[in-house]
Amino acid sequence: MRRSAPTPSSRTGPGEGMRALHRHAARFVLVWLGSLAVARATVPIPLPDFDTVRANHRSTDLVVLDRHGETIDTLRVDFRERRGQWVPLNRISPTVVRAVLLSEDRRFHDHAGVDWAAVASAGWDWAWTGRLRGASTLSMQLVGMLDPALQRPGGGRRLEQKWEQMRRARELEAFWSKAQILEAYLNMVAFRGELRGIDAAARVMFGKHPHGLGPIEAAVAAALLRGPNASVERVAHRACELLADMGRPGRCDHLVHIARPWLASTAAATADSVRLAPHFSRLALKAALPSVTGHLRTTLDARLQEVVLATVRRRLAGTMNTAMTDAAVVVLDNRSGDVLAYVGSVGENSSNQHVDHARARRQAGSTLKPFLYAQALELRYLTAASLLADTQLDVVTASGLYVPQNYDRSFAGQVSVRSALASSLNIPAVRVLTLVGPERFVRTLRRLGLPLEHDGDHYGYSLSLGSADVDLLSLANAYRALAQVGRWTPPRFVPEGASANDSAPEPESGFEADAVAGPAHPARPFRQVIDPMAAWLVGDILSDRQARARGFGLESVLATRFWTAVKTGTSKDMRDNWTLGWSSDFTVGVWVGNSRGASMRNVSGVTGAAPIWHDVMDWLHREQGSQPPPPPSGIERQDVVFEGGLEAPRTEYFLPGTAVAHIQRIRERDGKGPGITHPSAGAVLALDPDMPLANQGLRLSARPMPGLERLHWHVNGVQVGTGPSVIWRPTPGRHEVSLRTPQGQVLDALHLTVRDVPRQARELQAAHD
């Protein structure tokens, strides 16, 4: 209990006590008069009205809205303190109001801003002890929040500040109602730590909205007003006193244990906050800065976002592959570039839900092939009917011999460009890159917005198979450029006019025509990256089920009941799985994998990402169709026939000046008798440190010739096999490979070098064995 002020009779003598009383009273009067003079000489800042204070209130959380005004997320944008939304008085629990009045201002409804009885009691205590204690009403505390000059300094207010606070409180009560004062106080007062205002305190500490707080929570919240950072024991003691005043003394049992987790959770997430698109919201905020206030309207569609997220979770939950734990999806509007759906992770089910997998860079796999073929078509190096050899290929590079393999490790022989791209054959793609050149291809990919950090020499010919790291958002937007017949614009996160930073790069070819953009999408600057005819032709190939049948079958998950163009991709060791494609209106990109970068065995683009892509596309077109785009002006149409029935006759499309009607087979190079076709002369090979040496083999192959089965293979003079093709177990060093007759006559010979496994890798391999 509070000790009462000493009376004169408690002193050493009546005379001494009376003299002390007069000294303190005189000092009190002198200071009071001095403070009055100072206060009258100061010109105060006019107090704002209630409506202004409420209108100027800003939550520290930005509310992110979808394109229809529905809340999809909240983002913390002010880290000085933590404020929630302004809460009307009728939406605050009456129990909280009662507890606060009992704690801070019991005669709130009876005074006009200053509780003179409390002031007199405080003055008496000060006169006897020389110590000031609080006598502030809610009105006095509120003016201290409204007027910076009256804010409480670290050592407490001086007496003249106290007098001015009292005077301004009476001024406030002259034009604010009691209800307005109480409402503003509860929305502005500090509770604990960085929490300010009843909305932040209720939803962060107690996990409830302000109207749902009960007696114990109300008592704890009110107890914090006296000492926001007091110990749990002190807060609990004060709350227990308030509960007794509220007629609920029985609620004090175990109050310390009840209050402890509340007071420790001041940095917790806000209760009942929407977190539908956290990764997208941060990108939208970055695009909108600095012109952003309490609400940010974005391009996202909340309903579509929910469908996509549910689809991803359902598909991942149904897989039997434990390594396939994460996924990302991006849905773009083809014409405007608006991001309609953006799933960066699957949330709590993800192995790392805070990683934005739509922006994380991963190996692209075969997803870069459409851009490579488009460039070769644009340069007139190839046509859609040109034949490519899907046979053993050795490419000599500065770092050694590059030997690409198809996904199924088989060869299709001679195939057309249409079949090679639609079926995603690897070796033909490498042959195309030898025509285009890695450096020229890198420049095209960069102009499409892909974040390639190195030059063409760094990637080499493996770039055709996706050795570069890209992110899903950039890759999906590059595919949107194909849907827009080669025109590239950046993706858009906020509607036109909502951001000062939403500007496209300087246009190279003008503006989109209104007929393409549509009345709902104003013309935007664009960059013509790919020839329109080449881009359209690639889309036509990727939508061709017949051409895709060689690699995927006619009725795979890539087939839709409406027109779509689609491409899959799988990175090295099956760590990343991609499916990207577009319809007449939308581009959808999907990535599936895991945050650890672990291999997903037996998972391909068709079994991993493609089912999600198919489901999302199907939902987007549940009520609308998708028609194939018409051929661009100038493209030529020609019936073609393949020599020897290599492929079925068909109608093909050609860029101007490249059309042919009869496609001849690729002729084998002339040779007089048998000759070695694999490996190449002078090849430099390296043993794989990740594979046991006993499992590594090099295929030795010769040109097909009658009687070839009677020929013998020798390495360094030692026979290793007979026939058209044998497997030799390589050993480090320089070797001579020769093809001989049974009588020992050398028909062909070459030299190659096999590099040893690094010593550290060999030691690890031996330890594993």
Coordinates of C-alpha atoms in Angstrom, one line a residue, residues 150-712:
L150 CA 4.4 18.2 -23.9
Q151 CA 5.8 14.7 -24.4
R152 CA 7.3 13.2 -21.2
P153 CA 11.1 13.6 -21.2
G154 CA 13.4 11.0 -19.7
G155 CA 13.6 12.5 -16.3
G156 CA 9.9 13.4 -16.0
R157 CA 8.0 16.6 -16.7
R158 CA 9.0 19.9 -15.0
L159 CA 6.3 21.6 -13.0
E160 CA 5.8 24.3 -15.7
Q161 CA 5.3 21.5 -18.3
K162 CA 2.8 19.9 -16.0
W163 CA 0.9 23.1 -15.7
E164 CA 0.8 23.6 -19.5
Q165 CA -0.3 20.0 -19.9
M166 CA -3.2 20.7 -17.5
R167 CA -4.1 23.9 -19.3
R168 CA -4.1 22.2 -22.7
A169 CA -6.2 19.3 -21.3
R170 CA -8.9 21.7 -20.3
E171 CA -8.6 23.3 -23.8
L172 CA -9.0 19.8 -25.4
E173 CA -12.1 19.0 -23.4
A174 CA -13.7 22.2 -24.6
F175 CA -14.0 21.0 -28.2
W176 CA -13.5 17.2 -28.0
S177 CA -16.2 14.9 -26.6
K178 CA -15.4 12.4 -23.8
A179 CA -15.9 9.5 -26.2
Q180 CA -13.5 11.0 -28.7
I181 CA -10.9 11.5 -26.1
L182 CA -11.2 8.0 -24.9
E183 CA -11.1 6.6 -28.4
A184 CA -8.0 8.6 -29.4
Y185 CA -6.3 7.6 -26.2
L186 CA -6.8 3.9 -26.6
N187 CA -5.6 4.1 -30.2
M188 CA -2.4 6.1 -29.4
V189 CA -1.2 5.0 -26.0
A190 CA 1.9 2.8 -25.6
F191 CA 1.4 -0.7 -24.1
R192 CA 4.6 -2.7 -24.2
G193 CA 7.8 -2.7 -26.2
E194 CA 7.0 -1.3 -29.6
L195 CA 3.3 -1.9 -29.4
R196 CA 1.2 1.3 -29.5
G197 CA -2.6 1.4 -29.7
I198 CA -5.2 -1.1 -28.6
D199 CA -5.3 -2.8 -32.1
A200 CA -1.6 -3.7 -32.0
A201 CA -1.7 -4.8 -28.3
A202 CA -4.8 -7.0 -28.7
R203 CA -3.9 -8.7 -32.0
V204 CA -0.2 -9.2 -31.3
M205 CA 0.0 -9.9 -27.5
F206 CA -3.4 -11.6 -27.0
G207 CA -4.1 -12.9 -30.5
K208 CA -7.5 -11.4 -30.5
H209 CA -9.3 -8.4 -32.0
P210 CA -10.0 -5.5 -29.5
H211 CA -13.7 -6.3 -29.2
G212 CA -12.9 -9.8 -28.0
L213 CA -10.7 -9.1 -25.0
G214 CA -11.9 -10.6 -21.7
P215 CA -11.4 -9.4 -18.1
I216 CA -8.0 -10.9 -17.6
E217 CA -6.6 -9.6 -20.9
A218 CA -8.2 -6.2 -20.2
A219 CA -6.6 -6.0 -16.7
V220 CA -3.2 -6.9 -18.0
A221 CA -3.4 -4.4 -20.9
A222 CA -4.5 -1.6 -18.4
A223 CA -1.8 -2.6 -16.0
L224 CA 0.8 -2.0 -18.7
L225 CA -0.2 1.7 -19.0
R226 CA 1.5 2.5 -15.7
G227 CA 4.7 0.6 -16.6
P228 CA 4.9 -0.7 -20.2
N229 CA 8.2 -2.5 -19.7
A230 CA 7.6 -3.6 -16.1
S231 CA 8.4 -7.1 -14.9
V232 CA 5.8 -9.9 -15.4
E233 CA 5.4 -10.1 -11.6
R234 CA 4.7 -6.4 -11.2
V235 CA 2.3 -6.3 -14.1
A236 CA 0.4 -9.3 -12.7
H237 CA 0.2 -7.7 -9.3
R238 CA -1.3 -4.5 -10.7
A239 CA -3.7 -6.5 -13.0
C240 CA -4.9 -8.5 -9.9
E241 CA -5.7 -5.2 -8.1
L242 CA -7.7 -4.1 -11.2
L243 CA -9.6 -7.4 -11.3
A244 CA -10.5 -6.9 -7.7
D245 CA -11.8 -3.4 -8.5
M246 CA -13.8 -4.9 -11.3
G247 CA -15.4 -7.4 -9.0
R248 CA -13.4 -10.4 -10.3
P249 CA -10.8 -11.1 -7.6
G250 CA -11.0 -14.9 -8.3
R251 CA -9.4 -14.4 -11.7
C252 CA -6.0 -13.7 -10.0
D253 CA -5.0 -17.4 -9.7
H254 CA -1.8 -18.2 -11.7
L255 CA -1.9 -14.7 -13.3
V256 CA 1.9 -14.6 -13.5
H257 CA 2.0 -17.8 -15.6
I258 CA -0.9 -16.6 -17.7
A259 CA 0.6 -13.2 -18.4
R260 CA 4.1 -14.4 -19.1
P261 CA 3.6 -15.6 -22.7
W262 CA 1.5 -12.6 -23.5
L263 CA 4.2 -10.2 -22.4
A264 CA 6.9 -12.2 -24.3
S265 CA 5.0 -12.1 -27.6
T266 CA 5.3 -8.5 -28.5
A267 CA 7.1 -9.4 -31.7
A268 CA 4.7 -12.1 -32.8
A269 CA 2.7 -12.0 -36.0
T270 CA -0.6 -10.1 -36.0
A271 CA -3.6 -12.3 -35.3
D272 CA -6.0 -13.0 -38.1
S273 CA -3.8 -11.3 -40.7
V274 CA -4.1 -12.4 -44.3
R275 CA -0.9 -13.9 -45.8
L276 CA -2.1 -15.0 -49.2
A277 CA 0.9 -13.8 -51.3
P278 CA 3.8 -12.7 -49.0
H279 CA 6.5 -13.0 -51.7
F280 CA 4.5 -11.1 -54.3
S281 CA 3.5 -8.4 -51.9
R282 CA 7.2 -7.5 -51.2
L283 CA 7.8 -7.2 -55.0
A284 CA 4.7 -5.1 -55.4
L285 CA 5.8 -2.8 -52.6
K286 CA 9.2 -2.4 -54.2
A287 CA 7.6 -1.5 -57.5
A288 CA 5.2 1.0 -55.8
L289 CA 7.7 2.9 -53.7
P290 CA 7.8 5.8 -52.9
S291 CA 4.2 6.6 -53.8
V292 CA 2.5 4.2 -51.4
T293 CA 0.2 5.0 -48.4
G294 CA -1.9 2.8 -46.1
H295 CA -3.2 0.6 -48.9
L296 CA -1.6 -0.8 -52.0
R297 CA -3.7 -2.1 -54.9
T298 CA -1.9 -4.7 -57.0
T299 CA -2.5 -6.7 -60.2
L300 CA -3.0 -10.0 -58.3
D301 CA -6.3 -11.9 -58.4
A302 CA -7.0 -13.3 -55.0
R303 CA -9.4 -16.0 -56.2
L304 CA -6.9 -17.2 -58.7
Q305 CA -4.1 -17.1 -56.1
E306 CA -6.2 -19.3 -53.8
V307 CA -6.8 -21.8 -56.6
V308 CA -3.2 -22.0 -57.6
L309 CA -2.0 -22.4 -54.0
A310 CA -4.5 -25.1 -53.4
T311 CA -3.5 -26.9 -56.6
V312 CA 0.2 -26.8 -55.7
R313 CA -0.4 -28.2 -52.2
R314 CA -2.7 -30.9 -53.5
R315 CA -0.3 -32.0 -56.2
L316 CA 2.7 -32.1 -53.9
A317 CA 0.8 -33.9 -51.2
G318 CA -0.1 -36.6 -53.8
T319 CA 3.4 -37.3 -54.9
M320 CA 5.4 -40.3 -53.6
N321 CA 8.7 -38.5 -54.1
T322 CA 9.9 -37.2 -50.7
A323 CA 12.4 -34.9 -52.4
M324 CA 9.7 -32.9 -54.3
T325 CA 8.7 -30.6 -51.4
D326 CA 8.6 -27.1 -52.9
A327 CA 7.0 -25.4 -55.9
A328 CA 6.5 -22.0 -57.4
V329 CA 3.9 -20.7 -59.9
V330 CA 3.6 -17.5 -61.9
V331 CA 0.5 -16.6 -63.9
L332 CA 0.8 -13.6 -66.3
D333 CA -1.7 -11.7 -68.4
N334 CA -0.3 -11.9 -71.9
R335 CA -1.3 -8.5 -73.1
S336 CA -0.7 -6.3 -70.0
G337 CA 2.0 -8.3 -68.3
D338 CA 0.0 -8.1 -65.1
V339 CA 1.0 -10.7 -62.5
L340 CA -2.3 -12.5 -61.8
A341 CA -1.0 -15.2 -59.4
Y342 CA 2.4 -15.6 -57.7
V343 CA 3.2 -18.6 -55.4
G344 CA 6.7 -18.3 -54.1
S345 CA 6.4 -21.4 -51.8
V346 CA 3.8 -23.7 -50.5
G347 CA 3.8 -22.0 -47.1
E348 CA 4.1 -24.1 -43.9
N349 CA 4.4 -27.3 -46.0
S350 CA 7.6 -26.0 -47.6
S351 CA 11.0 -27.0 -46.4
N352 CA 11.8 -23.3 -46.4
Q353 CA 8.7 -21.2 -46.7
H354 CA 10.5 -17.9 -46.5
V355 CA 12.5 -18.6 -49.8
D356 CA 10.9 -17.1 -52.8
H357 CA 11.3 -19.9 -55.3
A358 CA 9.9 -17.9 -58.1
R359 CA 12.9 -15.6 -57.8
A360 CA 15.5 -18.1 -56.8
R361 CA 17.8 -18.9 -59.7
R362 CA 18.0 -22.5 -60.9
Q363 CA 19.3 -24.4 -63.9
A364 CA 16.9 -23.8 -66.7
G365 CA 17.1 -27.3 -68.3
S366 CA 15.4 -27.5 -71.7
T367 CA 13.3 -24.4 -71.2
L368 CA 15.8 -22.3 -73.1
K369 CA 15.4 -24.3 -76.4
P370 CA 12.4 -22.3 -77.8
F371 CA 14.5 -19.1 -77.8
L372 CA 17.4 -20.9 -79.4
Y373 CA 15.3 -22.3 -82.2
A374 CA 13.6 -19.0 -82.7
Q375 CA 16.9 -17.3 -83.2
A376 CA 18.1 -19.9 -85.7
L377 CA 14.8 -19.5 -87.6
E378 CA 15.1 -15.7 -87.5
L379 CA 18.7 -15.9 -88.9
R380 CA 17.4 -18.3 -91.7
Y381 CA 19.9 -20.9 -90.6
L382 CA 17.1 -23.4 -90.3
T383 CA 13.4 -23.9 -91.2
A384 CA 10.8 -25.8 -89.3
A385 CA 11.2 -28.6 -91.9
S386 CA 15.1 -28.7 -91.8
L387 CA 16.6 -32.1 -90.7
L388 CA 18.9 -32.4 -87.8
A389 CA 20.9 -35.5 -86.9
D390 CA 20.0 -36.9 -83.5
T391 CA 23.1 -39.1 -83.4
Q392 CA 26.2 -39.5 -81.4
L393 CA 27.8 -36.0 -81.1
D394 CA 31.2 -35.0 -79.8
V395 CA 31.9 -31.3 -79.5
V396 CA 35.5 -30.3 -78.9
T397 CA 35.8 -27.3 -76.6
A398 CA 38.6 -25.5 -74.8
S399 CA 37.9 -27.5 -71.6
G400 CA 37.6 -30.9 -73.3
L401 CA 35.1 -33.0 -75.2
Y402 CA 31.4 -32.2 -74.7
V403 CA 29.2 -35.2 -75.3
P404 CA 25.5 -34.4 -74.9
Q405 CA 22.9 -37.1 -74.3
N406 CA 19.2 -37.2 -74.8
Y407 CA 16.9 -37.6 -71.8
D408 CA 16.3 -41.3 -72.5
R409 CA 19.9 -41.8 -73.7
S410 CA 18.7 -43.1 -77.1
F411 CA 18.9 -41.6 -80.6
A412 CA 16.1 -40.7 -83.0
G413 CA 18.3 -40.5 -86.1
Q414 CA 17.3 -37.7 -88.6
V415 CA 14.5 -35.5 -87.3
S416 CA 13.0 -32.2 -88.4
V417 CA 13.3 -29.0 -86.4
R418 CA 9.6 -29.2 -85.6
S419 CA 10.0 -32.7 -84.1
A420 CA 13.2 -32.0 -82.4
L421 CA 11.9 -28.9 -80.5
A422 CA 8.4 -30.3 -79.8
S423 CA 9.9 -33.6 -78.4
S424 CA 12.8 -31.7 -76.6
L425 CA 15.6 -33.7 -78.1
N426 CA 19.0 -32.6 -76.7
I427 CA 21.5 -33.4 -79.4
P428 CA 19.7 -31.5 -82.2
A429 CA 19.6 -28.5 -79.8
V430 CA 23.3 -28.6 -79.3
R431 CA 23.8 -28.8 -83.1
V432 CA 21.6 -25.7 -83.4
L433 CA 23.7 -23.8 -80.9
T434 CA 26.9 -24.6 -82.9
L435 CA 25.2 -22.7 -85.7
V436 CA 24.0 -19.7 -83.7
G437 CA 26.9 -19.4 -81.3
P438 CA 26.8 -19.3 -77.5
E439 CA 27.7 -15.6 -77.3
R440 CA 24.9 -14.5 -79.7
F441 CA 22.4 -16.7 -77.8
V442 CA 23.4 -15.1 -74.5
R443 CA 22.7 -11.7 -75.8
T444 CA 19.2 -12.7 -76.9
L445 CA 18.5 -14.3 -73.6
R446 CA 19.5 -11.1 -71.8
R447 CA 17.3 -9.0 -74.0
L448 CA 14.5 -11.3 -72.9
G449 CA 15.1 -10.3 -69.3
L450 CA 16.9 -13.5 -68.2
P451 CA 19.6 -12.8 -65.6
L452 CA 22.6 -14.5 -67.3
E453 CA 25.8 -13.3 -65.4
H454 CA 28.5 -14.8 -67.7
D455 CA 29.4 -14.7 -71.3
G456 CA 28.9 -17.4 -73.9
D457 CA 32.4 -18.9 -73.5
H458 CA 31.5 -19.6 -69.8
Y459 CA 28.4 -21.6 -70.6
G460 CA 29.6 -23.2 -73.9
Y461 CA 27.4 -25.5 -75.9
S462 CA 25.7 -26.8 -72.7
L463 CA 23.7 -23.5 -72.7
S464 CA 21.4 -25.1 -75.3
L465 CA 20.4 -27.6 -72.6
G466 CA 19.9 -25.0 -69.9
S467 CA 23.2 -24.8 -68.0
A468 CA 22.5 -21.2 -67.1
D469 CA 20.7 -20.2 -63.9
V470 CA 17.4 -18.4 -64.3
D471 CA 14.4 -17.5 -62.1
L472 CA 10.8 -18.5 -62.8
L473 CA 9.4 -15.0 -63.0
S474 CA 11.9 -13.9 -65.6
L475 CA 11.6 -17.1 -67.5
A476 CA 7.8 -16.9 -67.5
N477 CA 7.9 -13.4 -68.8
A478 CA 10.3 -14.4 -71.5
Y479 CA 7.7 -17.0 -72.6
R480 CA 5.1 -14.3 -72.5
A481 CA 7.3 -12.5 -75.1
L482 CA 6.8 -15.6 -77.4
A483 CA 3.0 -15.3 -76.8
Q484 CA 3.3 -11.7 -77.8
V485 CA 5.1 -12.6 -81.1
G486 CA 8.5 -11.5 -79.8
R487 CA 7.5 -8.3 -78.0
W488 CA 8.9 -8.0 -74.5
T489 CA 7.7 -5.8 -71.6
P490 CA 8.5 -6.2 -67.9
P491 CA 6.0 -7.9 -65.7
R492 CA 3.6 -5.5 -63.8
F493 CA 2.8 -5.8 -60.1
V494 CA 0.7 -2.7 -59.5
P495 CA -1.9 -1.2 -61.9
E496 CA -1.0 1.6 -64.3
G497 CA -0.6 4.9 -62.4
A498 CA -0.2 3.3 -59.0
S499 CA 3.6 3.5 -59.0
A500 CA 6.2 6.0 -59.9
N501 CA 8.6 3.2 -60.6
D502 CA 6.4 1.2 -63.0
S503 CA 8.2 2.1 -66.2
A504 CA 9.3 -0.2 -69.0
P505 CA 12.8 0.2 -70.6
E506 CA 13.3 2.5 -73.5
P507 CA 11.3 1.0 -76.4
E508 CA 13.3 -0.2 -79.4
S509 CA 10.3 -0.7 -81.8
G510 CA 7.5 1.5 -80.7
F511 CA 4.3 0.8 -78.8
E512 CA 1.8 -2.1 -78.8
A513 CA -1.1 -1.6 -81.1
D514 CA -4.5 -1.1 -79.4
A515 CA -5.8 -4.2 -81.2
V516 CA -3.3 -6.3 -79.2
A517 CA -3.4 -4.4 -75.9
G518 CA -7.2 -4.3 -75.8
P519 CA -9.2 -1.4 -74.4
A520 CA -8.6 -2.5 -70.8
H521 CA -4.8 -2.3 -71.2
P522 CA -3.2 1.0 -72.4
A523 CA -0.3 0.7 -74.8
R524 CA 3.0 0.1 -73.1
P525 CA 6.5 0.6 -74.4
F526 CA 7.8 -2.8 -75.7
R527 CA 11.0 -4.2 -77.0
Q528 CA 11.0 -6.4 -80.1
V529 CA 13.4 -9.1 -79.2
I530 CA 12.5 -11.9 -81.6
D531 CA 11.2 -11.7 -85.2
P532 CA 7.4 -11.9 -85.0
M533 CA 7.3 -14.7 -87.6
A534 CA 9.9 -16.8 -85.8
A535 CA 8.2 -16.3 -82.5
W536 CA 4.8 -17.4 -83.9
L537 CA 6.4 -20.4 -85.6
V538 CA 7.9 -21.6 -82.3
G539 CA 4.5 -21.3 -80.7
D540 CA 3.0 -23.3 -83.5
I541 CA 5.6 -26.0 -83.0
L542 CA 5.1 -26.1 -79.2
S543 CA 1.4 -26.5 -79.7
D544 CA 1.7 -29.4 -82.2
R545 CA 0.6 -32.6 -80.5
Q546 CA 1.7 -34.7 -83.4
A547 CA 5.2 -33.3 -83.3
R548 CA 5.3 -33.8 -79.6
A549 CA 4.2 -37.4 -79.7
R550 CA 7.7 -38.8 -80.3
G551 CA 8.8 -37.6 -76.8
F552 CA 5.6 -37.3 -74.8
G553 CA 2.8 -39.2 -76.6
L554 CA -0.4 -37.8 -78.0
E555 CA -2.4 -37.7 -74.7
S556 CA 0.1 -36.6 -72.1
V557 CA -0.7 -34.1 -69.4
L558 CA 0.7 -31.4 -71.7
A559 CA -2.4 -31.8 -73.9
T560 CA -5.3 -29.4 -73.2
R561 CA -8.9 -29.2 -74.5
F562 CA -8.0 -25.7 -75.9
W563 CA -5.1 -24.2 -77.7
T564 CA -1.8 -24.0 -75.7
A565 CA 1.9 -24.0 -76.5
V566 CA 4.0 -25.7 -73.8
K567 CA 7.6 -26.7 -73.0
T568 CA 9.1 -28.7 -70.1
G569 CA 12.6 -28.8 -68.7
T570 CA 14.6 -30.8 -66.2
S571 CA 18.0 -29.6 -64.9
K572 CA 21.1 -31.7 -64.3
D573 CA 20.6 -34.7 -61.9
M574 CA 16.8 -33.8 -61.8
R575 CA 17.2 -31.1 -59.2
D576 CA 14.8 -28.7 -60.9
N577 CA 11.6 -29.4 -62.9
W578 CA 9.9 -26.8 -65.1
T579 CA 6.8 -26.5 -67.3
L580 CA 6.1 -23.2 -69.0
G581 CA 3.4 -22.4 -71.6
W582 CA 0.8 -20.0 -72.8
S583 CA -2.7 -19.8 -74.2
S584 CA -4.2 -16.9 -76.1
D585 CA -4.6 -14.9 -72.9
F586 CA -2.3 -16.3 -70.2
T587 CA 1.2 -17.4 -69.6
V588 CA 1.8 -20.0 -66.8
G589 CA 5.2 -21.0 -65.4
V590 CA 5.7 -23.7 -62.9
W591 CA 8.9 -24.9 -61.0
V592 CA 9.0 -27.9 -58.8
G593 CA 12.0 -29.0 -56.6
N594 CA 13.3 -28.5 -53.1
S595 CA 15.2 -25.9 -51.2
R596 CA 18.1 -28.2 -50.6
G597 CA 18.9 -28.8 -54.3
A598 CA 18.6 -32.5 -53.8
S599 CA 18.0 -34.8 -56.8
M600 CA 14.4 -35.9 -57.5
R601 CA 14.9 -39.3 -59.1
N602 CA 12.3 -40.5 -61.6
V603 CA 10.7 -37.0 -61.8
S604 CA 10.5 -35.3 -65.2
G605 CA 8.7 -32.2 -66.4
V606 CA 5.7 -34.3 -67.4
T607 CA 5.3 -35.9 -63.9
G608 CA 6.4 -33.0 -61.7
A609 CA 5.6 -29.5 -62.8
A610 CA 3.3 -30.3 -65.8
P611 CA 0.3 -31.6 -63.8
I612 CA 0.2 -28.3 -61.8
W613 CA 0.5 -26.3 -65.1
H614 CA -2.3 -28.3 -66.7
D615 CA -4.6 -27.8 -63.7
V616 CA -4.0 -24.0 -63.5
M617 CA -4.5 -23.6 -67.3
D618 CA -7.7 -25.7 -67.1
W619 CA -9.1 -23.4 -64.3
L620 CA -8.2 -20.3 -66.2
H621 CA -10.2 -21.5 -69.2
R622 CA -13.1 -23.0 -67.4
E623 CA -15.4 -20.5 -68.9
Q624 CA -13.5 -19.2 -71.9
G625 CA -11.7 -20.8 -74.8
S626 CA -8.3 -20.3 -76.3
Q627 CA -7.8 -19.9 -80.1
P628 CA -4.5 -20.3 -81.9
P629 CA -3.1 -17.0 -83.1
P630 CA -3.3 -16.3 -86.8
P631 CA -0.1 -16.5 -88.8
P632 CA 1.7 -13.1 -89.1
S633 CA 1.7 -11.3 -92.4
G634 CA 4.4 -12.5 -94.7
I635 CA 4.9 -16.0 -93.4
E636 CA 4.7 -18.6 -96.2
R637 CA 2.7 -21.9 -96.1
Q638 CA 4.0 -24.9 -98.1
D639 CA 3.2 -28.6 -98.3
V640 CA 6.3 -30.7 -97.7
V641 CA 7.3 -34.3 -98.4
F642 CA 10.2 -36.0 -96.7
E643 CA 12.5 -38.4 -98.6
G644 CA 12.0 -42.0 -97.8
G645 CA 9.0 -41.3 -95.6
L646 CA 11.3 -40.0 -92.8
E647 CA 8.3 -38.0 -91.5
A648 CA 4.7 -37.8 -92.6
P649 CA 3.9 -35.3 -95.3
R650 CA 2.5 -32.1 -93.9
T651 CA 1.8 -28.4 -94.4
E652 CA 4.6 -26.4 -93.0
Y653 CA 5.3 -22.7 -92.4
F654 CA 8.4 -20.8 -93.5
L655 CA 9.9 -17.4 -93.1
P656 CA 10.0 -15.5 -96.5
G657 CA 12.5 -17.0 -98.9
T658 CA 13.1 -20.2 -97.1
A659 CA 10.3 -22.5 -98.3
V660 CA 11.0 -25.9 -99.7
A661 CA 8.7 -28.7 -100.9
H662 CA 11.0 -31.8 -100.8
I663 CA 13.2 -32.6 -97.8
Q664 CA 16.1 -34.8 -98.5
R665 CA 17.9 -37.0 -96.0
I666 CA 21.3 -36.0 -94.6
R667 CA 23.9 -37.9 -96.5
E668 CA 26.6 -39.8 -94.6
R669 CA 30.1 -38.7 -95.3
D670 CA 31.9 -40.8 -97.9
G671 CA 34.4 -43.3 -96.6
K672 CA 36.5 -46.1 -98.1
G673 CA 35.8 -49.0 -95.8
P674 CA 35.2 -48.9 -92.0
G675 CA 36.2 -45.9 -89.9
I676 CA 35.9 -44.8 -86.3
T677 CA 33.0 -42.5 -85.7
H678 CA 33.3 -42.2 -81.9
P679 CA 35.3 -40.9 -80.1
S680 CA 36.8 -38.0 -82.0
A681 CA 40.5 -37.9 -82.7
G682 CA 42.4 -35.8 -80.1
A683 CA 39.5 -36.0 -77.6
V684 CA 40.3 -35.1 -74.0
L685 CA 38.0 -37.0 -71.6
A686 CA 37.7 -36.8 -67.8
L687 CA 36.6 -39.5 -65.4
D688 CA 33.5 -38.7 -63.4
P689 CA 34.5 -38.3 -59.7
D690 CA 30.9 -38.9 -58.6
M691 CA 30.7 -42.3 -60.2
P692 CA 32.5 -45.5 -59.3
L693 CA 35.4 -46.2 -61.7
A694 CA 34.1 -49.7 -62.4
N695 CA 30.8 -48.2 -63.7
Q696 CA 32.4 -45.8 -66.2
G697 CA 32.7 -46.8 -69.8
L698 CA 33.5 -45.2 -73.2
R699 CA 31.6 -46.3 -76.3
L700 CA 33.8 -47.1 -79.3
S701 CA 31.8 -46.9 -82.6
A702 CA 32.5 -47.4 -86.3
R703 CA 30.6 -46.6 -89.5
P704 CA 28.1 -49.3 -90.4
M705 CA 29.6 -51.5 -93.1
P706 CA 28.8 -55.1 -94.3
G707 CA 30.9 -57.6 -92.3
L708 CA 31.7 -55.1 -89.6
E709 CA 31.0 -57.7 -86.9
R710 CA 34.3 -59.4 -87.9
L711 CA 36.4 -56.3 -87.0
H712 CA 38.4 -55.9 -83.8

